[in-house]
PDB file of C-alpha atoms in Angstrom:
ATOM      1  CA  UNK A   1      -0.024   0.005   0.039  1.00 49.00           C
ATOM      2  CA  UNK A   2       1.007   3.590  -0.649  1.00 49.00           C
ATOM      3  CA  UNK A   3      -0.643   6.169   1.636  1.00 52.00           C
ATOM      4  CA  UNK A   4      -1.732   9.494   0.270  1.00 52.00           C
ATOM      5  CA  UNK A   5      -2.907  11.784   3.066  1.00 53.00           C
ATOM      6  CA  UNK A   6      -3.625  15.373   2.013  1.00 51.00           C
ATOM      7  CA  UNK A   7      -2.620  17.416   4.997  1.00 50.00           C
ATOM      8  CA  UNK A   8      -5.760  19.621   4.905  1.00 51.00           C
ATOM      9  CA  UNK A   9      -8.111  16.635   5.371  1.00 54.00           C
ATOM     10  CA  UNK A  10      -8.870  16.585   9.068  1.00 53.00           C
ATOM     11  CA  UNK A  11      -8.146  13.169  10.629  1.00 54.00           C
ATOM     12  CA  UNK A  12     -11.730  12.993  11.976  1.00 64.00           C
ATOM     13  CA  UNK A  13     -13.004  13.032   8.414  1.00 77.00           C
ATOM     14  CA  UNK A  14     -14.713   9.799   7.361  1.00 91.00           C
ATOM     15  CA  UNK A  15     -13.613   8.963   3.827  1.00 95.00           C
ATOM     16  CA  UNK A  16     -15.878   6.781   1.719  1.00 96.00           C
ATOM     17  CA  UNK A  17     -17.154   6.220  -1.834  1.00 96.00           C
ATOM     18  CA  UNK A  18     -14.045   6.077  -3.984  1.00 97.00           C
ATOM     19  CA  UNK A  19     -14.677   6.107  -7.776  1.00 97.00           C
ATOM     20  CA  UNK A  20     -13.084   7.165 -11.033  1.00 97.00           C
ATOM     21  CA  UNK A  21     -14.609   9.069 -13.924  1.00 96.00           C
ATOM     22  CA  UNK A  22     -13.832   8.518 -17.600  1.00 93.00           C
ATOM     23  CA  UNK A  23     -11.104  11.182 -17.559  1.00 94.00           C
ATOM     24  CA  UNK A  24      -9.159   9.393 -14.854  1.00 95.00           C
ATOM     25  CA  UNK A  25     -10.207  11.725 -12.006  1.00 96.00           C
ATOM     26  CA  UNK A  26     -10.472  10.049  -8.595  1.00 97.00           C
ATOM     27  CA  UNK A  27     -13.321  11.060  -6.300  1.00 97.00           C
ATOM     28  CA  UNK A  28     -14.271  10.171  -2.708  1.00 97.00           C
ATOM     29  CA  UNK A  29     -16.634  11.615  -0.147  1.00 97.00           C
ATOM     30  CA  UNK A  30     -16.255  12.937   3.407  1.00 95.00           C
ATOM     31  CA  UNK A  31     -19.346  11.758   5.196  1.00 96.00           C
ATOM     32  CA  UNK A  32     -19.777  14.055   8.229  1.00 94.00           C
ATOM     33  CA  UNK A  33     -18.785  17.274   6.399  1.00 94.00           C
ATOM     34  CA  UNK A  34     -20.704  16.881   3.152  1.00 96.00           C
ATOM     35  CA  UNK A  35     -17.669  17.145   0.993  1.00 96.00           C
ATOM     36  CA  UNK A  36     -16.579  15.508  -2.288  1.00 97.00           C
ATOM     37  CA  UNK A  37     -12.838  15.330  -2.891  1.00 96.00           C
ATOM     38  CA  UNK A  38     -11.190  15.024  -6.282  1.00 96.00           C
ATOM     39  CA  UNK A  39      -7.655  13.991  -7.215  1.00 94.00           C
ATOM     40  CA  UNK A  40      -6.754  14.544 -10.887  1.00 94.00           C
ATOM     41  CA  UNK A  41      -4.475  12.173 -12.928  1.00 93.00           C
ATOM     42  CA  UNK A  42      -1.539  14.439 -11.992  1.00 92.00           C
ATOM     43  CA  UNK A  43      -2.176  13.985  -8.286  1.00 90.00           C
ATOM     44  CA  UNK A  44      -3.623  17.461  -7.626  1.00 92.00           C
ATOM     45  CA  UNK A  45      -6.055  17.286  -4.737  1.00 91.00           C
ATOM     46  CA  UNK A  46      -9.023  19.616  -4.214  1.00 93.00           C
ATOM     47  CA  UNK A  47     -12.304  19.938  -2.414  1.00 94.00           C
ATOM     48  CA  UNK A  48     -14.507  19.535  -5.447  1.00 97.00           C
ATOM     49  CA  UNK A  49     -17.875  20.198  -3.831  1.00 97.00           C
ATOM     50  CA  UNK A  50     -19.306  20.915  -0.364  1.00 97.00           C
ATOM     51  CA  UNK A  51     -23.007  20.895   0.553  1.00 97.00           C
ATOM     52  CA  UNK A  52     -25.501  20.162   3.324  1.00 97.00           C
ATOM     53  CA  UNK A  53     -25.511  16.374   3.432  1.00 97.00           C
ATOM     54  CA  UNK A  54     -23.852  13.173   4.566  1.00 97.00           C
ATOM     55  CA  UNK A  55     -22.527  11.540   1.367  1.00 98.00           C
ATOM     56  CA  UNK A  56     -21.645   7.882   1.770  1.00 97.00           C
ATOM     57  CA  UNK A  57     -21.257   6.513  -1.788  1.00 97.00           C
ATOM     58  CA  UNK A  58     -20.501   7.973  -5.248  1.00 97.00           C
ATOM     59  CA  UNK A  59     -20.587   6.865  -8.846  1.00 97.00           C
ATOM     60  CA  UNK A  60     -20.107   8.868 -12.056  1.00 97.00           C
ATOM     61  CA  UNK A  61     -22.855   8.311 -14.709  1.00 96.00           C
ATOM     62  CA  UNK A  62     -21.834   7.772 -18.299  1.00 94.00           C
ATOM     63  CA  UNK A  63     -23.148  11.230 -19.143  1.00 95.00           C
ATOM     64  CA  UNK A  64     -20.721  12.881 -16.668  1.00 95.00           C
ATOM     65  CA  UNK A  65     -23.108  13.551 -13.774  1.00 97.00           C
ATOM     66  CA  UNK A  66     -22.000  12.243 -10.372  1.00 98.00           C
ATOM     67  CA  UNK A  67     -24.687  10.334  -8.436  1.00 98.00           C
ATOM     68  CA  UNK A  68     -24.248  10.299  -4.624  1.00 98.00           C
ATOM     69  CA  UNK A  69     -25.912   8.076  -2.042  1.00 98.00           C
ATOM     70  CA  UNK A  70     -26.496  10.487   0.875  1.00 98.00           C
ATOM     71  CA  UNK A  71     -27.416   9.241   4.331  1.00 97.00           C
ATOM     72  CA  UNK A  72     -29.337  12.464   5.037  1.00 96.00           C
ATOM     73  CA  UNK A  73     -30.828  13.444   1.732  1.00 97.00           C
ATOM     74  CA  UNK A  74     -31.393  10.259  -0.300  1.00 98.00           C
ATOM     75  CA  UNK A  75     -29.932  10.075  -3.794  1.00 98.00           C
ATOM     76  CA  UNK A  76     -28.536  13.386  -5.071  1.00 98.00           C
ATOM     77  CA  UNK A  77     -26.683  14.397  -8.257  1.00 98.00           C
ATOM     78  CA  UNK A  78     -23.567  16.559  -8.456  1.00 98.00           C
ATOM     79  CA  UNK A  79     -23.165  18.512 -11.715  1.00 98.00           C
ATOM     80  CA  UNK A  80     -19.407  18.444 -12.543  1.00 96.00           C
ATOM     81  CA  UNK A  81     -19.639  21.678 -14.485  1.00 96.00           C
ATOM     82  CA  UNK A  82     -21.458  23.914 -11.968  1.00 97.00           C
ATOM     83  CA  UNK A  83     -20.606  21.707  -8.931  1.00 97.00           C
ATOM     84  CA  UNK A  84     -24.140  22.153  -7.742  1.00 97.00           C
ATOM     85  CA  UNK A  85     -25.839  19.311  -5.901  1.00 98.00           C
ATOM     86  CA  UNK A  86     -29.528  18.679  -6.556  1.00 98.00           C
ATOM     87  CA  UNK A  87     -32.034  16.071  -5.284  1.00 97.00           C
ATOM     88  CA  UNK A  88     -32.677  13.032  -7.449  1.00 98.00           C
ATOM     89  CA  UNK A  89     -34.630  10.603  -5.196  1.00 98.00           C
ATOM     90  CA  UNK A  90     -35.831  11.350  -1.686  1.00 96.00           C
ATOM     91  CA  UNK A  91     -38.845   8.992  -1.355  1.00 95.00           C
ATOM     92  CA  UNK A  92     -40.381   5.956  -2.998  1.00 95.00           C
ATOM     93  CA  UNK A  93     -44.092   6.657  -3.579  1.00 89.00           C
ATOM     94  CA  UNK A  94     -45.100   8.240  -0.197  1.00 88.00           C
ATOM     95  CA  UNK A  95     -42.367   6.686   1.890  1.00 92.00           C
ATOM     96  CA  UNK A  96     -39.065   8.475   2.590  1.00 95.00           C
ATOM     97  CA  UNK A  97     -35.923   6.498   2.100  1.00 97.00           C
ATOM     98  CA  UNK A  98     -34.297   5.238   5.279  1.00 97.00           C
ATOM     99  CA  UNK A  99     -30.744   6.353   4.596  1.00 98.00           C
ATOM    100  CA  UNK A 100     -28.964   5.305   1.337  1.00 98.00           C
ATOM    101  CA  UNK A 101     -25.390   4.015   1.566  1.00 98.00           C
ATOM    102  CA  UNK A 102     -23.919   3.017  -1.748  1.00 98.00           C
ATOM    103  CA  UNK A 103     -24.883   2.725  -5.457  1.00 98.00           C
ATOM    104  CA  UNK A 104     -23.828   1.207  -8.777  1.00 98.00           C
ATOM    105  CA  UNK A 105     -24.892   1.504 -12.457  1.00 97.00           C
ATOM    106  CA  UNK A 106     -25.819  -1.398 -14.653  1.00 96.00           C
ATOM    107  CA  UNK A 107     -24.895  -1.754 -18.294  1.00 92.00           C
ATOM    108  CA  UNK A 108     -28.464  -0.805 -19.316  1.00 92.00           C
ATOM    109  CA  UNK A 109     -28.498   2.308 -17.214  1.00 95.00           C
ATOM    110  CA  UNK A 110     -30.266   0.725 -14.149  1.00 97.00           C
ATOM    111  CA  UNK A 111     -29.218   2.349 -10.853  1.00 98.00           C
ATOM    112  CA  UNK A 112     -28.997  -0.026  -7.875  1.00 98.00           C
ATOM    113  CA  UNK A 113     -28.642   1.407  -4.405  1.00 98.00           C
ATOM    114  CA  UNK A 114     -28.743   0.217  -0.800  1.00 98.00           C
ATOM    115  CA  UNK A 115     -30.958   1.848   1.840  1.00 98.00           C
ATOM    116  CA  UNK A 116     -29.281   1.134   5.176  1.00 98.00           C
ATOM    117  CA  UNK A 117     -30.000   3.558   8.091  1.00 96.00           C
ATOM    118  CA  UNK A 118     -29.669   1.876  11.491  1.00 97.00           C
ATOM    119  CA  UNK A 119     -30.895  -1.552  10.369  1.00 98.00           C
ATOM    120  CA  UNK A 120     -29.134  -4.624  11.696  1.00 98.00           C
ATOM    121  CA  UNK A 121     -29.807  -8.106  13.127  1.00 97.00           C
ATOM    122  CA  UNK A 122     -32.257  -6.419  15.532  1.00 97.00           C
ATOM    123  CA  UNK A 123     -34.148  -4.813  12.573  1.00 98.00           C
ATOM    124  CA  UNK A 124     -33.487  -6.597   9.259  1.00 98.00           C
ATOM    125  CA  UNK A 125     -35.419  -4.142   7.167  1.00 98.00           C
ATOM    126  CA  UNK A 126     -32.702  -2.590   4.995  1.00 98.00           C
ATOM    127  CA  UNK A 127     -33.485  -2.443   1.305  1.00 98.00           C
ATOM    128  CA  UNK A 128     -31.985  -2.883  -2.162  1.00 98.00           C
ATOM    129  CA  UNK A 129     -33.640  -0.675  -4.745  1.00 98.00           C
ATOM    130  CA  UNK A 130     -33.354  -0.365  -8.522  1.00 98.00           C
ATOM    131  CA  UNK A 131     -34.173   2.800 -10.504  1.00 98.00           C
ATOM    132  CA  UNK A 132     -34.840   2.157 -14.174  1.00 96.00           C
ATOM    133  CA  UNK A 133     -33.783   4.788 -16.763  1.00 95.00           C
ATOM    134  CA  UNK A 134     -37.529   5.540 -17.371  1.00 95.00           C
ATOM    135  CA  UNK A 135     -37.854   6.400 -13.636  1.00 94.00           C
ATOM    136  CA  UNK A 136     -39.508   3.208 -12.391  1.00 95.00           C
ATOM    137  CA  UNK A 137     -38.416   2.240  -8.931  1.00 97.00           C
ATOM    138  CA  UNK A 138     -38.419  -1.347  -7.613  1.00 96.00           C
ATOM    139  CA  UNK A 139     -37.571  -2.664  -4.231  1.00 97.00           C
ATOM    140  CA  UNK A 140     -35.766  -5.875  -4.899  1.00 98.00           C
ATOM    141  CA  UNK A 141     -35.050  -6.991  -1.351  1.00 98.00           C
ATOM    142  CA  UNK A 142     -36.383  -5.566   1.925  1.00 97.00           C
ATOM    143  CA  UNK A 143     -35.037  -7.924   4.547  1.00 98.00           C
ATOM    144  CA  UNK A 144     -31.345  -6.825   4.730  1.00 98.00           C
ATOM    145  CA  UNK A 145     -29.682  -6.330   8.114  1.00 98.00           C
ATOM    146  CA  UNK A 146     -27.647  -3.281   7.202  1.00 98.00           C
ATOM    147  CA  UNK A 147     -27.034  -3.290   3.425  1.00 98.00           C
ATOM    148  CA  UNK A 148     -23.904  -1.378   2.540  1.00 98.00           C
ATOM    149  CA  UNK A 149     -21.670  -1.714  -0.552  1.00 98.00           C
ATOM    150  CA  UNK A 150     -23.249  -2.897  -3.803  1.00 98.00           C
ATOM    151  CA  UNK A 151     -21.775  -4.226  -7.043  1.00 98.00           C
ATOM    152  CA  UNK A 152     -22.790  -6.078 -10.221  1.00 97.00           C
ATOM    153  CA  UNK A 153     -21.145  -9.143 -11.678  1.00 96.00           C
ATOM    154  CA  UNK A 154     -19.859  -8.918 -15.286  1.00 95.00           C
ATOM    155  CA  UNK A 155     -23.081 -10.270 -16.704  1.00 94.00           C
ATOM    156  CA  UNK A 156     -25.143  -7.692 -14.983  1.00 93.00           C
ATOM    157  CA  UNK A 157     -27.540 -10.454 -13.813  1.00 95.00           C
ATOM    158  CA  UNK A 158     -26.269 -10.802 -10.264  1.00 98.00           C
ATOM    159  CA  UNK A 159     -26.137  -8.062  -7.633  1.00 98.00           C
ATOM    160  CA  UNK A 160     -23.780  -8.439  -4.646  1.00 98.00           C
ATOM    161  CA  UNK A 161     -24.597  -6.594  -1.441  1.00 98.00           C
ATOM    162  CA  UNK A 162     -22.324  -6.176   1.546  1.00 98.00           C
ATOM    163  CA  UNK A 163     -24.509  -6.836   4.593  1.00 98.00           C
ATOM    164  CA  UNK A 164     -22.445  -5.333   7.338  1.00 98.00           C
ATOM    165  CA  UNK A 165     -24.183  -6.394  10.571  1.00 98.00           C
ATOM    166  CA  UNK A 166     -24.411 -10.034   9.343  1.00 98.00           C
ATOM    167  CA  UNK A 167     -20.686  -9.940   8.332  1.00 98.00           C
ATOM    168  CA  UNK A 168     -21.735 -11.372   4.951  1.00 98.00           C
ATOM    169  CA  UNK A 169     -22.055 -10.760   1.231  1.00 98.00           C
ATOM    170  CA  UNK A 170     -25.442 -11.590  -0.214  1.00 98.00           C
ATOM    171  CA  UNK A 171     -25.907 -12.711  -3.853  1.00 98.00           C
ATOM    172  CA  UNK A 172     -29.108 -11.369  -5.509  1.00 98.00           C
ATOM    173  CA  UNK A 173     -29.868 -12.986  -8.854  1.00 97.00           C
ATOM    174  CA  UNK A 174     -32.017 -10.798 -11.179  1.00 96.00           C
ATOM    175  CA  UNK A 175     -34.527 -12.777 -13.281  1.00 94.00           C
ATOM    176  CA  UNK A 176     -35.568 -11.954 -16.813  1.00 89.00           C
ATOM    177  CA  UNK A 177     -38.668 -10.249 -15.568  1.00 91.00           C
ATOM    178  CA  UNK A 178     -36.516  -7.960 -13.448  1.00 91.00           C
ATOM    179  CA  UNK A 179     -37.396  -9.467 -10.080  1.00 94.00           C
ATOM    180  CA  UNK A 180     -35.009 -10.942  -7.541  1.00 96.00           C
ATOM    181  CA  UNK A 181     -35.170 -14.597  -6.519  1.00 93.00           C
ATOM    182  CA  UNK A 182     -33.258 -17.204  -4.606  1.00 96.00           C
ATOM    183  CA  UNK A 183     -31.313 -14.552  -2.666  1.00 98.00           C
ATOM    184  CA  UNK A 184     -28.636 -16.099  -0.500  1.00 98.00           C
ATOM    185  CA  UNK A 185     -25.321 -15.694   1.340  1.00 98.00           C
ATOM    186  CA  UNK A 186     -22.348 -15.729  -1.107  1.00 98.00           C
ATOM    187  CA  UNK A 187     -19.627 -15.096   1.465  1.00 98.00           C
ATOM    188  CA  UNK A 188     -19.615 -15.424   5.266  1.00 98.00           C
ATOM    189  CA  UNK A 189     -16.857 -13.370   6.859  1.00 98.00           C
ATOM    190  CA  UNK A 190     -15.793 -13.272  10.466  1.00 97.00           C
ATOM    191  CA  UNK A 191     -14.202 -10.686  12.774  1.00 97.00           C
ATOM    192  CA  UNK A 192     -14.093  -6.937  12.553  1.00 97.00           C
ATOM    193  CA  UNK A 193     -17.302  -5.011  12.102  1.00 97.00           C
ATOM    194  CA  UNK A 194     -18.239  -6.384   8.686  1.00 98.00           C
ATOM    195  CA  UNK A 195     -17.898  -5.775   4.960  1.00 98.00           C
ATOM    196  CA  UNK A 196     -18.387  -2.226   3.695  1.00 98.00           C
ATOM    197  CA  UNK A 197     -17.571  -1.272   0.110  1.00 98.00           C
ATOM    198  CA  UNK A 198     -17.173  -3.931  -2.622  1.00 98.00           C
ATOM    199  CA  UNK A 199     -16.070  -4.037  -6.275  1.00 98.00           C
ATOM    200  CA  UNK A 200     -15.935  -6.698  -9.019  1.00 98.00           C
ATOM    201  CA  UNK A 201     -12.948  -7.564 -11.231  1.00 98.00           C
ATOM    202  CA  UNK A 202     -13.142  -8.522 -14.903  1.00 97.00           C
ATOM    203  CA  UNK A 203     -13.074 -12.244 -14.097  1.00 97.00           C
ATOM    204  CA  UNK A 204     -16.105 -11.898 -11.811  1.00 97.00           C
ATOM    205  CA  UNK A 205     -14.111 -11.965  -8.575  1.00 98.00           C
ATOM    206  CA  UNK A 206     -15.170  -9.880  -5.650  1.00 98.00           C
ATOM    207  CA  UNK A 207     -13.071  -7.350  -3.716  1.00 98.00           C
ATOM    208  CA  UNK A 208     -14.317  -6.607  -0.130  1.00 98.00           C
ATOM    209  CA  UNK A 209     -13.308  -3.787   2.179  1.00 98.00           C
ATOM    210  CA  UNK A 210     -13.541  -5.294   5.718  1.00 98.00           C
ATOM    211  CA  UNK A 211     -14.221  -2.559   8.308  1.00 98.00           C
ATOM    212  CA  UNK A 212     -12.550  -3.196  11.738  1.00 97.00           C
ATOM    213  CA  UNK A 213     -10.098  -5.650  10.225  1.00 97.00           C
ATOM    214  CA  UNK A 214      -8.058  -3.028   8.371  1.00 97.00           C
ATOM    215  CA  UNK A 215      -8.060  -5.456   5.453  1.00 98.00           C
ATOM    216  CA  UNK A 216      -9.240  -5.830   1.867  1.00 98.00           C
ATOM    217  CA  UNK A 217     -10.104  -9.405   0.631  1.00 98.00           C
ATOM    218  CA  UNK A 218      -9.885 -10.579  -2.916  1.00 98.00           C
ATOM    219  CA  UNK A 219     -12.157 -13.580  -3.814  1.00 98.00           C
ATOM    220  CA  UNK A 220     -12.483 -15.387  -7.129  1.00 98.00           C
ATOM    221  CA  UNK A 221     -15.822 -15.727  -8.915  1.00 97.00           C
ATOM    222  CA  UNK A 222     -16.584 -18.942  -6.959  1.00 97.00           C
ATOM    223  CA  UNK A 223     -16.098 -17.167  -3.605  1.00 98.00           C
ATOM    224  CA  UNK A 224     -12.701 -18.703  -2.835  1.00 98.00           C
ATOM    225  CA  UNK A 225     -10.224 -16.340  -1.148  1.00 97.00           C
ATOM    226  CA  UNK A 226      -7.263 -15.351  -3.317  1.00 96.00           C
ATOM    227  CA  UNK A 227      -5.523 -12.608  -1.433  1.00 97.00           C
ATOM    228  CA  UNK A 228      -5.707 -10.486   1.769  1.00 98.00           C
ATOM    229  CA  UNK A 229      -4.184  -7.011   1.782  1.00 97.00           C
ATOM    230  CA  UNK A 230      -3.633  -5.359   5.110  1.00 97.00           C
ATOM    231  CA  UNK A 231      -3.833  -1.689   5.590  1.00 96.00           C
ATOM    232  CA  UNK A 232      -0.642   0.084   6.746  1.00 94.00           C
ATOM    233  CA  UNK A 233      -2.734   2.802   8.219  1.00 91.00           C
ATOM    234  CA  UNK A 234      -5.872   2.375  10.329  1.00 93.00           C
ATOM    235  CA  UNK A 235      -8.442  -0.412  10.560  1.00 96.00           C
ATOM    236  CA  UNK A 236     -11.452   1.368   9.089  1.00 96.00           C
ATOM    237  CA  UNK A 237     -11.115   0.293   5.443  1.00 97.00           C
ATOM    238  CA  UNK A 238     -14.345   1.576   4.059  1.00 98.00           C
ATOM    239  CA  UNK A 239     -14.433   1.150   0.267  1.00 98.00           C
ATOM    240  CA  UNK A 240     -12.473   0.210  -2.882  1.00 98.00           C
ATOM    241  CA  UNK A 241     -12.206   1.285  -6.553  1.00 98.00           C
ATOM    242  CA  UNK A 242     -10.150  -0.038  -9.427  1.00 98.00           C
ATOM    243  CA  UNK A 243      -8.049   2.519 -11.309  1.00 96.00           C
ATOM    244  CA  UNK A 244      -4.906   3.171 -13.284  1.00 92.00           C
ATOM    245  CA  UNK A 245      -4.268   2.720 -17.002  1.00 92.00           C
ATOM    246  CA  UNK A 246      -4.614  -1.071 -16.770  1.00 95.00           C
ATOM    247  CA  UNK A 247      -7.184  -0.995 -13.943  1.00 96.00           C
ATOM    248  CA  UNK A 248      -4.916  -3.101 -11.858  1.00 97.00           C
ATOM    249  CA  UNK A 249      -4.504  -0.500  -9.100  1.00 97.00           C
ATOM    250  CA  UNK A 250      -6.843  -0.800  -6.157  1.00 97.00           C
ATOM    251  CA  UNK A 251      -7.628   2.384  -4.349  1.00 97.00           C
ATOM    252  CA  UNK A 252      -8.917   2.046  -0.780  1.00 97.00           C
ATOM    253  CA  UNK A 253     -10.427   4.755   1.538  1.00 97.00           C
ATOM    254  CA  UNK A 254      -9.317   4.338   5.134  1.00 95.00           C
ATOM    255  CA  UNK A 255     -11.434   6.437   7.476  1.00 94.00           C
ATOM    256  CA  UNK A 256      -9.517   6.089  10.765  1.00 92.00           C
ATOM    257  CA  UNK A 257      -6.564   8.064   9.506  1.00 90.00           C
ATOM    258  CA  UNK A 258      -8.183   9.878   6.618  1.00 90.00           C
ATOM    259  CA  UNK A 259      -5.963   8.158   4.066  1.00 92.00           C
ATOM    260  CA  UNK A 260      -6.285   6.996   0.486  1.00 94.00           C
ATOM    261  CA  UNK A 261      -4.339   3.804   0.000  1.00 95.00           C
ATOM    262  CA  UNK A 262      -3.232   2.099  -3.238  1.00 95.00           C
ATOM    263  CA  UNK A 263      -2.194  -1.520  -3.991  1.00 96.00           C
ATOM    264  CA  UNK A 264      -1.340  -3.427  -7.172  1.00 96.00           C
ATOM    265  CA  UNK A 265      -3.610  -6.403  -7.810  1.00 97.00           C
ATOM    266  CA  UNK A 266      -3.357  -9.364 -10.216  1.00 96.00           C
ATOM    267  CA  UNK A 267      -6.720  -8.988 -11.959  1.00 97.00           C
ATOM    268  CA  UNK A 268      -8.043  -5.752 -13.510  1.00 98.00           C
ATOM    269  CA  UNK A 269     -11.328  -4.257 -12.491  1.00 97.00           C
ATOM    270  CA  UNK A 270     -14.360  -4.052 -14.745  1.00 94.00           C
ATOM    271  CA  UNK A 271     -14.358  -1.307 -17.334  1.00 87.00           C
ATOM    272  CA  UNK A 272     -16.546   1.681 -16.708  1.00 82.00           C
ATOM    273  CA  UNK A 273     -19.956   1.313 -18.231  1.00 73.00           C
TER     274      UNK A 273
END
């Protein structure tokens, strides 16, 4: 790991939501202070946006807009030109969202996001939602004890969800009619607090940031462990993103020390959709 810690990020910041755009810019969010940070390909760091919210996850859309899962405000959109943040989704029908945590786009433009709040084993009512390009919203699963990171396999037919309080990764198959069925546990972890952010490589393997362990796990497509990478900084490894020219660099947000970490990995991440 290489640690990059901009001196003007306060240590009590909570870094999350790493992602790259199509120009090679790296973004991450600062949850308690409503900030979005950007590091350009030359390594220049800046506070890209600051607003009244608690951003927890971030993904650039193919049209350039940046979608943010916000614990306080639902799903919001950051315009990269004006840097203004506007609401996108605050409620489903008449019901407010609990508190979104992370999001990912499918090949067809579908937006999947987790709705976490304070759910856990005592209250397994966290949700996985899908927003279609035409605006239709479907709740695919509503029995998740703390849904957190979310990722799609290369086929786009399976959604993986990090279920933090169960210390597990759930596998959610999407049927041809768009519904979810035969949802089950794909990985059962142990120790730490539980899995947070996740990402998928081009072979269908899963990368898991394990909060409390200070570790990132690499599993193959069958769920067999391939590699464990330990943080040289703190133990709050919150999320991961593939980057670099060959997509074989793994960037990790570590919230305990406010660091961005980087490691070389053997398999490239999926291409941006």
